[in-house]
Short mmCIF file of C-alpha atoms and ligand atoms in Angstrom, two decimals:
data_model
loop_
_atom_site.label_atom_id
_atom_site.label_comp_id
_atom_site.label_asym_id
_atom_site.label_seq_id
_atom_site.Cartn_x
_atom_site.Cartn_y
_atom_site.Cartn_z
CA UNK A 1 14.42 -17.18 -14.48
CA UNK A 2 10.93 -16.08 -15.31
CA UNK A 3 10.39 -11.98 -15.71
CA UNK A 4 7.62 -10.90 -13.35
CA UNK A 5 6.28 -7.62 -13.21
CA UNK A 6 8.56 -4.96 -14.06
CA UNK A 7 12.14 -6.14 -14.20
CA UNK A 8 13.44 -5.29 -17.38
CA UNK A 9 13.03 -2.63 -19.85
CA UNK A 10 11.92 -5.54 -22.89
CA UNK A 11 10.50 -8.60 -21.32
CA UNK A 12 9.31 -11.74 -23.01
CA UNK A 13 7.12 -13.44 -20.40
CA UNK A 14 6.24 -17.46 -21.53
CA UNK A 15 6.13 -16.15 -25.39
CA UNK A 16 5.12 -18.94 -28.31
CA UNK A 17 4.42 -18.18 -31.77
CA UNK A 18 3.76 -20.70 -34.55
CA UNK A 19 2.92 -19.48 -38.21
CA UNK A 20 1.14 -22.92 -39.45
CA UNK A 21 -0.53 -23.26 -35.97
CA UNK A 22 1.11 -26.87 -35.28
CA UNK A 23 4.76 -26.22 -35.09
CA UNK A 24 6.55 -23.85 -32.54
CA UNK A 25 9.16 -21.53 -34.11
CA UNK A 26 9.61 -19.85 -30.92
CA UNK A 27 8.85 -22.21 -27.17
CA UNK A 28 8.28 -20.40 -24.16
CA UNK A 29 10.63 -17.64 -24.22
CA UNK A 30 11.31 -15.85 -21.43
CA UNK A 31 13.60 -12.86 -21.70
CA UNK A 32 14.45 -9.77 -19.69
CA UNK A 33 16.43 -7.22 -21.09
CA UNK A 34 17.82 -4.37 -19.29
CA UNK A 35 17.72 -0.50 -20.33
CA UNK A 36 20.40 0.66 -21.78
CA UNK A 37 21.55 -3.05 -22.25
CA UNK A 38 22.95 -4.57 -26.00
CA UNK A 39 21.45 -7.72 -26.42
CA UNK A 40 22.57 -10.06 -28.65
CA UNK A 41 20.38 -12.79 -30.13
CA UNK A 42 22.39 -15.73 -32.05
CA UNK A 43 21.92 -18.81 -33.37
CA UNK A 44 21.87 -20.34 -36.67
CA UNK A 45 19.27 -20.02 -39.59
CA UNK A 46 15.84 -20.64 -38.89
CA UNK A 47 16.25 -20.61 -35.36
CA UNK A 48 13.51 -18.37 -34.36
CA UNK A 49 16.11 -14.55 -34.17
CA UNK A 50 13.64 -12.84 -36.70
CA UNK A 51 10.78 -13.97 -35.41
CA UNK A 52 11.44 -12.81 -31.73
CA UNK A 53 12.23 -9.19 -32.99
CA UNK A 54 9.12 -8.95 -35.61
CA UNK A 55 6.96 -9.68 -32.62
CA UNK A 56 8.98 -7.01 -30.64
CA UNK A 57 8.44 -4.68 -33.18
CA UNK A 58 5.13 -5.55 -33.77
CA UNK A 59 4.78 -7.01 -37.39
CA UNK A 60 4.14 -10.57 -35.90
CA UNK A 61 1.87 -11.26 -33.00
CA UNK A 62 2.63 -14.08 -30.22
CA UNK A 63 0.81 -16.61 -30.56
CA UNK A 64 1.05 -17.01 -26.55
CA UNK A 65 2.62 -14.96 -23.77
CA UNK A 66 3.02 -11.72 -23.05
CA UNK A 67 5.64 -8.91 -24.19
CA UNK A 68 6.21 -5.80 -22.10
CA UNK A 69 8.36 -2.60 -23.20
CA UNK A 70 8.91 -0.45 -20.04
CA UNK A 71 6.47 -2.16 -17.77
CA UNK A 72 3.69 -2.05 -20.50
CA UNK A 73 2.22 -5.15 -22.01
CA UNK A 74 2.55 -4.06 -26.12
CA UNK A 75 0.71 -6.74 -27.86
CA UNK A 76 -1.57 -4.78 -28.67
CA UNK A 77 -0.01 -1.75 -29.57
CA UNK A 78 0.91 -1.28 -33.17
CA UNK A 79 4.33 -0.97 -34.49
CA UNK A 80 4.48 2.59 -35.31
CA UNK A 81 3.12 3.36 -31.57
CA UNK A 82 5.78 1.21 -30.10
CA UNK A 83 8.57 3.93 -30.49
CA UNK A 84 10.71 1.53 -31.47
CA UNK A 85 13.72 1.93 -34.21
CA UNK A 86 14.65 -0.84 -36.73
CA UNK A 87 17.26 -1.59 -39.26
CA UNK A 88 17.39 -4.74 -41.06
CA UNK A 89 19.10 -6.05 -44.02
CA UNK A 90 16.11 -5.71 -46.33
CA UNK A 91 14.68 -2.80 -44.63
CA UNK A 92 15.53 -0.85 -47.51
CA UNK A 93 15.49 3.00 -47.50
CA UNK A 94 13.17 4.49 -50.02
CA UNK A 95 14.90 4.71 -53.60
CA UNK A 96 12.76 7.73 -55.20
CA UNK A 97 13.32 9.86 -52.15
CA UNK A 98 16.95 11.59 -50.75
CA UNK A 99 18.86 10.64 -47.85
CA UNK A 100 17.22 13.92 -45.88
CA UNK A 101 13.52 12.79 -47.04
CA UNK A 102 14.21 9.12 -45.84
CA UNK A 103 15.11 10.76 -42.72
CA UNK A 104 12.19 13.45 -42.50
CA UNK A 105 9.85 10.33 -42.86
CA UNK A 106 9.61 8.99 -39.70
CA UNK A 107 9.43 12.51 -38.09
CA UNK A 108 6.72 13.67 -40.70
CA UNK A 109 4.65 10.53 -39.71
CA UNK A 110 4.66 11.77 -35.90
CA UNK A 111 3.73 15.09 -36.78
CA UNK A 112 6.63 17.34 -36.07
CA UNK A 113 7.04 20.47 -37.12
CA UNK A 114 9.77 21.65 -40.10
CA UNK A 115 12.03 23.31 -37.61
CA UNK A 116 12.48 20.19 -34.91
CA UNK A 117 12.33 17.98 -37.91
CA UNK A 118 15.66 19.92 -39.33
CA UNK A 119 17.56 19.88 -36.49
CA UNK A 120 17.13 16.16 -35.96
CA UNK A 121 17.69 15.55 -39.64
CA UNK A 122 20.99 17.19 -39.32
CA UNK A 123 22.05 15.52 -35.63
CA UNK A 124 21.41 12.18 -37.08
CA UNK A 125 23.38 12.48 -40.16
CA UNK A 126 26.05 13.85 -37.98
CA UNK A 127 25.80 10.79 -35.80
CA UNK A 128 27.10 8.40 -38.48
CA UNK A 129 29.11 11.21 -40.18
CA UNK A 130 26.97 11.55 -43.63
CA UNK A 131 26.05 15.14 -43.13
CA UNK A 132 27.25 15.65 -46.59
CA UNK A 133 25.18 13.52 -48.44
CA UNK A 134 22.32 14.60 -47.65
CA UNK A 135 20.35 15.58 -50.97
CA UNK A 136 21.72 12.02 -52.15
CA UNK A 137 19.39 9.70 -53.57
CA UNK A 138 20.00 5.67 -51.57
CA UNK A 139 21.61 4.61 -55.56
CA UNK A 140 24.09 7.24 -55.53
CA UNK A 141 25.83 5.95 -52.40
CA UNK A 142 27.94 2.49 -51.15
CA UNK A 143 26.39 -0.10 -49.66
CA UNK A 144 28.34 1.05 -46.33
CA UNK A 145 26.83 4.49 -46.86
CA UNK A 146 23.53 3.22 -47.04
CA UNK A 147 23.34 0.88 -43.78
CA UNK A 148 24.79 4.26 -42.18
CA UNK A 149 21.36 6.53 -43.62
CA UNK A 150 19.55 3.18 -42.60
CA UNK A 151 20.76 3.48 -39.34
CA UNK A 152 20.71 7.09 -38.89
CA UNK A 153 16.99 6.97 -39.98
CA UNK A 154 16.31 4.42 -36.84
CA UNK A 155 17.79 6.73 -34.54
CA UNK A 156 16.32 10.03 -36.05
CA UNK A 157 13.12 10.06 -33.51
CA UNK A 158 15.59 9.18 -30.30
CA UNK A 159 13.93 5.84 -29.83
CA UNK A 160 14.87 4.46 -26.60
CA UNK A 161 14.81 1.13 -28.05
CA UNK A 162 16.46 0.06 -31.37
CA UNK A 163 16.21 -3.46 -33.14
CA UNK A 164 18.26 -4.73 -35.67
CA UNK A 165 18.49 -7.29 -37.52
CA UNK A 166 21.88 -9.04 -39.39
CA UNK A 167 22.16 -4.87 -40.62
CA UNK A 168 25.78 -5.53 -41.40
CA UNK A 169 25.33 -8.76 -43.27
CA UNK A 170 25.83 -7.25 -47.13
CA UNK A 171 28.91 -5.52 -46.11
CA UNK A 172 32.35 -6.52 -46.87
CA UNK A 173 34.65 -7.88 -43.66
CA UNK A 174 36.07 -4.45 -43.28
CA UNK A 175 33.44 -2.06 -43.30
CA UNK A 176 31.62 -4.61 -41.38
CA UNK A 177 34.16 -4.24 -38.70
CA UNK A 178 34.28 -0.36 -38.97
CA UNK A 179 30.19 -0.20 -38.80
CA UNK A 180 30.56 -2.69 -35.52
CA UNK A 181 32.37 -0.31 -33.94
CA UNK A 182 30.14 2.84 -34.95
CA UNK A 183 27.00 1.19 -33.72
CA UNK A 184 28.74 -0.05 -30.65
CA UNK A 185 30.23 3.58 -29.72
CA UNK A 186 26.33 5.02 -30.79
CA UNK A 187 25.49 2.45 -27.97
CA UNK A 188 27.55 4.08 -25.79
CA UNK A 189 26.50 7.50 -26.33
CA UNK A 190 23.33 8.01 -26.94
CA UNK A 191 22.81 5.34 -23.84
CA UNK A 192 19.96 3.21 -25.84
CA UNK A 193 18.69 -0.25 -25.59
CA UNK A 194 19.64 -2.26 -28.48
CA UNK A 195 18.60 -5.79 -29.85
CA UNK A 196 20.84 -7.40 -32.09
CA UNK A 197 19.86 -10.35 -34.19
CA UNK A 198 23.27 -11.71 -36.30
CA UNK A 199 24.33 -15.54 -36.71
CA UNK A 200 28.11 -14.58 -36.93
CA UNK A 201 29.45 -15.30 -33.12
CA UNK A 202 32.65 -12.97 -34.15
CA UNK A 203 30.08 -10.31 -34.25
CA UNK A 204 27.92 -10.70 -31.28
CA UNK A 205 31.12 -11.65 -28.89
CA UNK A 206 32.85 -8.04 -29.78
CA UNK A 207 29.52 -5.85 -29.33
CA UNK A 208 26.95 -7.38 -26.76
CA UNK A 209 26.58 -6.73 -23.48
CA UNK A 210 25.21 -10.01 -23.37
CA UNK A 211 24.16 -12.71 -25.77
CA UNK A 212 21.13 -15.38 -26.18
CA UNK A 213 22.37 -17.98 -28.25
CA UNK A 214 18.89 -19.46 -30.00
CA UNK A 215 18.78 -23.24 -31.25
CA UNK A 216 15.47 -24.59 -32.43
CA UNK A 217 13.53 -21.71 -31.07
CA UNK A 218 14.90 -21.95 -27.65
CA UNK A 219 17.48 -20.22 -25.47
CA UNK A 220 20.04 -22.31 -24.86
CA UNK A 221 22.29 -19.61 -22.70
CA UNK A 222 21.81 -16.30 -21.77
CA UNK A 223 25.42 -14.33 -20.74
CA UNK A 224 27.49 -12.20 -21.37
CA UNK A 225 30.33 -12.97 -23.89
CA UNK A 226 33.04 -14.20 -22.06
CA UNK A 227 31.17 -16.14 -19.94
CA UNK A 228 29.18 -18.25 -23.09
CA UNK A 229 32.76 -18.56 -24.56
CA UNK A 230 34.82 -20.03 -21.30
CA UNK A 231 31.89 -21.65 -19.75
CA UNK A 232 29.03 -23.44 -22.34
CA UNK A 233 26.32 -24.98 -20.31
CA UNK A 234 25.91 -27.37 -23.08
CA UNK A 235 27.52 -29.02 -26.15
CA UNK A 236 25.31 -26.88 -28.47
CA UNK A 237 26.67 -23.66 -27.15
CA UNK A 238 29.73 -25.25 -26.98
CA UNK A 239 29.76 -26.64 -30.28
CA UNK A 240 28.37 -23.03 -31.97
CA UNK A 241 31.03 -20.29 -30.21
CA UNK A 242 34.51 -20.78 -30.95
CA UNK A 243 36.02 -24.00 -32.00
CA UNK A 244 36.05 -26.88 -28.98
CA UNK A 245 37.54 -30.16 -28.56
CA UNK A 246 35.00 -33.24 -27.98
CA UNK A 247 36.00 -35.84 -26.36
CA UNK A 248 33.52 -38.64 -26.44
CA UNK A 249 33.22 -40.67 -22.59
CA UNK A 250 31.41 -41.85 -19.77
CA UNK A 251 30.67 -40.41 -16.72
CA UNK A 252 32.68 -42.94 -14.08
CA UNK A 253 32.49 -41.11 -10.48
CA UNK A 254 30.10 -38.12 -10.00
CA UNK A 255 31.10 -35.44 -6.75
CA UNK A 256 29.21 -31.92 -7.23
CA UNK A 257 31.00 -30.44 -10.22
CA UNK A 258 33.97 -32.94 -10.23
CA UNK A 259 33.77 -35.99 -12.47
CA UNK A 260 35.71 -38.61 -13.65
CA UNK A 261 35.38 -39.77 -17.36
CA UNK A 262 36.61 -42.98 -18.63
CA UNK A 263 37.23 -42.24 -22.68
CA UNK A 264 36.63 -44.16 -25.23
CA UNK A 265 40.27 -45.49 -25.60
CA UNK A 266 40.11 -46.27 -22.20
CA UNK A 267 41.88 -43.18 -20.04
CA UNK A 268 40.14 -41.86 -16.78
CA UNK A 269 40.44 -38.14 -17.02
CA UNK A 270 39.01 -35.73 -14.48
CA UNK A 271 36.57 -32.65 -15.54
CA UNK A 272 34.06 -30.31 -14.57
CA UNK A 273 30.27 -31.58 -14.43
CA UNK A 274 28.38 -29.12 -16.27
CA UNK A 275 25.09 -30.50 -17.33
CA UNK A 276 25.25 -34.22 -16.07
CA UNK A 277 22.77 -35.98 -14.25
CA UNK A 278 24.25 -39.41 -12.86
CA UNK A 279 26.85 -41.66 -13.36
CA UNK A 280 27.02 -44.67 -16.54
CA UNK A 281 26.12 -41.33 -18.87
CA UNK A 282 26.88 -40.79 -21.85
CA UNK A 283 29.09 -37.43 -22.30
CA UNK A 284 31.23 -35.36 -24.60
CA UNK A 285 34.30 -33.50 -22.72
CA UNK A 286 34.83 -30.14 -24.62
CA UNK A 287 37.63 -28.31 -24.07
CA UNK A 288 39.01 -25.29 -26.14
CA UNK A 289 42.29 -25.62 -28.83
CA UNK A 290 43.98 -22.76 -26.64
CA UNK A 291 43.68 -24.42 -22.79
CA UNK A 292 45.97 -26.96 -24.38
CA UNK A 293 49.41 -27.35 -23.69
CA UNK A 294 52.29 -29.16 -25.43
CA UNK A 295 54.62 -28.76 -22.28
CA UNK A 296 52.87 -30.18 -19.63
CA UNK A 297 55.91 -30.41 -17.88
CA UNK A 298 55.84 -26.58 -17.41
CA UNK A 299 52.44 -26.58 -15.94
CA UNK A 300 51.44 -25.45 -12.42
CA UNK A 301 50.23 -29.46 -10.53
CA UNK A 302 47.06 -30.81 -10.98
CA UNK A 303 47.62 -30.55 -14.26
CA UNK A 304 46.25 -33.48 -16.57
CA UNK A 305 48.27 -35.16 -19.19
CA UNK A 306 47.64 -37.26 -21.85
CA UNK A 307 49.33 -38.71 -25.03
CA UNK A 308 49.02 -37.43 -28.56
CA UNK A 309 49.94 -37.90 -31.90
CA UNK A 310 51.17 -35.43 -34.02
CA UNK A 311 48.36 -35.41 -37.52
CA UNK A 312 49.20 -32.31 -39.30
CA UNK A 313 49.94 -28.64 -37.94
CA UNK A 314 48.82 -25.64 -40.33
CA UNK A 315 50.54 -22.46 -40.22
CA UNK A 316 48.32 -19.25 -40.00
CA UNK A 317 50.36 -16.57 -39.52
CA UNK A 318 50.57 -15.36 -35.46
CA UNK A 319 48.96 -18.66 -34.54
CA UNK A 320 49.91 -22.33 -35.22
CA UNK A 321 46.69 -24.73 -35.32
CA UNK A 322 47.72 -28.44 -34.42
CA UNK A 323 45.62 -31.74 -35.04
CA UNK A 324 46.20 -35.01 -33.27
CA UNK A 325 45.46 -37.87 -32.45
CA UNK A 326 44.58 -38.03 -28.58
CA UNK A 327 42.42 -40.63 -26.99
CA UNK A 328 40.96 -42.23 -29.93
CA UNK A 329 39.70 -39.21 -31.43
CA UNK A 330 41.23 -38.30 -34.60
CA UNK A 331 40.55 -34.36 -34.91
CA UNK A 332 41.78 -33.10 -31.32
CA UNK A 333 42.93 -29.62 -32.13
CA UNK A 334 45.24 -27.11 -29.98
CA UNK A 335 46.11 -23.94 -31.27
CA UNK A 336 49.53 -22.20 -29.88
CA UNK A 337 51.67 -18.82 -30.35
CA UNK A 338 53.70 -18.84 -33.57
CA UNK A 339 56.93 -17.57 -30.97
CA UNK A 340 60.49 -17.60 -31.53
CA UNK A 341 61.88 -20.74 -30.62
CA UNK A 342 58.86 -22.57 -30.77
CA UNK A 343 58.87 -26.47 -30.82
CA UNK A 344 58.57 -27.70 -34.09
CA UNK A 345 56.02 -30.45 -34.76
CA UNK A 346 55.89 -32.99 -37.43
CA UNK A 347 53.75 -35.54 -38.00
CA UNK A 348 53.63 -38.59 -36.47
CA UNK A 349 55.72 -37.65 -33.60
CA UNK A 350 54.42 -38.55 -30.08
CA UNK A 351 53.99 -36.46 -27.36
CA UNK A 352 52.34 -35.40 -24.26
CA UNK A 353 49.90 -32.44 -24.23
CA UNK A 354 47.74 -31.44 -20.98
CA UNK A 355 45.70 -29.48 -19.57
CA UNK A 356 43.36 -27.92 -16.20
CA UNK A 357 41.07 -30.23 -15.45
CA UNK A 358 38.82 -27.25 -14.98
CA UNK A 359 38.75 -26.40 -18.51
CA UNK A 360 37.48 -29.41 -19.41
CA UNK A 361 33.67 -29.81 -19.54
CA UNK A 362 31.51 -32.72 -19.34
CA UNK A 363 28.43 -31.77 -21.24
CA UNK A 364 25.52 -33.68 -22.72
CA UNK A 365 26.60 -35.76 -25.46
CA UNK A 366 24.07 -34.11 -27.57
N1 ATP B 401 6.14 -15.64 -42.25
C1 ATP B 401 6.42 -16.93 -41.98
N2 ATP B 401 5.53 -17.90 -42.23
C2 ATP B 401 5.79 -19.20 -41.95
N3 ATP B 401 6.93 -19.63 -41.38
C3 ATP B 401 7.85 -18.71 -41.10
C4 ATP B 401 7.67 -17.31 -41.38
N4 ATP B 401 8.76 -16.62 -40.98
C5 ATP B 401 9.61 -17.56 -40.48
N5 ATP B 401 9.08 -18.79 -40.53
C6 ATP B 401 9.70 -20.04 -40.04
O1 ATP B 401 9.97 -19.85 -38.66
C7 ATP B 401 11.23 -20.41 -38.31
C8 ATP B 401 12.10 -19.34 -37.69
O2 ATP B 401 12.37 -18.36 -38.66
P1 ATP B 401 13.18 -17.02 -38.35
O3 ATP B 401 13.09 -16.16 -39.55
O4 ATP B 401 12.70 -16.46 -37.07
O5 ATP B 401 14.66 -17.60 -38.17
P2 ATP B 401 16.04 -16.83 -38.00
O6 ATP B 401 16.66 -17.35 -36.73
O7 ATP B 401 15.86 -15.37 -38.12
O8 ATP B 401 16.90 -17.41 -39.23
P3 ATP B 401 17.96 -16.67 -40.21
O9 ATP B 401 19.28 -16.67 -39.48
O10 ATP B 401 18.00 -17.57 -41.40
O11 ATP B 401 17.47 -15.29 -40.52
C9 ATP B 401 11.81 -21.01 -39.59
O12 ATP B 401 11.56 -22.38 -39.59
C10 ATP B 401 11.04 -20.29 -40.68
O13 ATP B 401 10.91 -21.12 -41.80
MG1 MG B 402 16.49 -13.98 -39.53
#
């Protein structure tokens, strides 16, 4: 889809910008983001995530294309005229001043006055619950306190947009998770438009609204989280949310979204057509540990079935995570329920596993 006119509260309309003037970090994006809407850009290192939100915030300039905040074309603009809040990782507050002149900074450089400046100094802190530390200098608190003052310091102007980029990444697993949920409920409240730049999936499935996975300074999928998870439009995607099974084949019969594959140990299995063109192709079936079943017996017709061989299964706790041998692939993986009763699997044993043909995906072989 290509943003026209005035569709989304952030567009990117047919951006490009290359640093060296040869290479593109970031080809033809087109982006529309919706107000109010947490947008989630992920993808792995150097895949053009910083890049998009510099030139959003205005530190980078495209080197083609247009961006557009609220019907506006910005390029132009410069960042402190963009009303536009930011916290990244290395965004650091300012060391020689206290938590309540980090915060009074961005209000002093618009020119408000003491009073409005106070109440919004003290609102803010309240938002992330740090009211108290106040007349703290940035060394005298946690790392945890200091994304919060980081964070608070974004929001202390009411921005209606807010960028930020991997602003969890120094934090340990748990205060990560207990800052996730802080920015996500701020979110909520305070009803503004966020873009989120992080390369941890975990992160960007539990807080987005929807998610742009970036590879190689392209979109590969724009949706929201469940969608990108259950249905990857290509073995990238695939390959970079969640853990999938791929199943090396070749496309045999072609009939709208229903194909046969043959495998490479031979076996015709039947699966959706996601991104293939024609039959003789090349493709790699991915299908998720989970959709897998060990008693295919139990499961409703249509079902498909296949032999496996039993590798190695490793206990982890509420979940059991299997490896076989199915179809000539060596590192077919299902995960299942650690339950009461369960089967007990040991390698080498032989059985059947299946599973809905519709959960199996023929994507590009990459
Ligand atoms: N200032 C710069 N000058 C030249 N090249 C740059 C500059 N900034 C980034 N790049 C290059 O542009 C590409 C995209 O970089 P970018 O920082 O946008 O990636 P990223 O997706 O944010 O990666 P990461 O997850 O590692 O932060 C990389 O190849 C990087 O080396
Ligand atoms: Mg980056």
């Amino acid at each position: 889809m290509t943003p026209t006119g005035n569709d989304g509260f952030v567009v990117f309309d047919h951006v490009q910008k290359s640093y060296d003037g040869q290479t593109l970090v970031v080809k033809d994006l087109n982006l529309s983001i919706g107000k109010g809407e947490f947008l989630t850009m992920l993808g792995p290192s150097g895949s053009g995530k910083t890049t998009c939100l510099m030139m959003l915030a205005g530190f980078e300039t495209a080197t083609h294309g247009e961006i557009r905040l609220a019907g506006r074309n910005i390029n132009d603009v410069p960042p402190h005229k963009r009303g536009i809040g930011m916290v990244f990782q290395n965004y650091a507050l300012f060391p020689h001043m206290t938590v309540g002149e980090n915060l009074a900074f961005p209000l002093e450089v618009r020119g408000m006055s003491k009073a409005e400046r106070e109440s919004r100094i003290m609102r803010a802190l309240d938002m992330v619950q740090m009211g108290r530390f106040r007349n703290r200098r940035p060394a005298q608190l946690s790392g945890g306190q200091q994304q919060r003052i980081a964070l608070a310091r974004a929001l202390v102007f009411n921005p209606q947009l807010v960028l930020m980029d991997e602003p969890l990444g120094a934090l340990d697993k748990q205060l990560r998770e207990h800052m996730q949920y802080e920015i996500k409920s701020l979110h909520d409240n305070l009803g503004i438009t966020v873009v989120y730049v992080t390369h941890d999936q975990g992160e960007a499935l539990t807080m987005s609204d929807r998610i742009a996975v970036f590879n190689d300074g392209r979109i590969q999928q724009l949706a929201p989280p469940a969608v990108l998870y259950e249905k990857p439009e290509n073995s990238f995607v695939a390959g970079f949310i969640g853990e999938n099974n791929k199943l090396p084949g070749r496309i045999e019969k072609l009939d709208g979204t229903r194909a046969e594959v043959r495998l490479a140990n031979g076996e015709l299995i039947d699966a959706t057509a996601v991104n293939i063109r024609e039959v003789g192709q090349q493709t790699l079936v991915s299908i998720r540990p989970e959709r897998v079943e060990f008693k295919p017996d139990l499961m409703p017709t249509g079902t498909h079935t296949i032999d496996a061989e039993v590798r190695d299964v490793i206990y982890m706790g509420d979940i059991l995570r299997a490896r076989m041998k199915v179809a000539g692939s060596d590192d077919f993986v299902m995960k299942f329920r650690n339950t009461l009763g369960q089967t007990r699997l040991e390698p080498g044993q032989h059985i059947r596993i299946g599973w809905n043909p519709q959960d199996a995906r023929a994507l590009d072989p990459v």
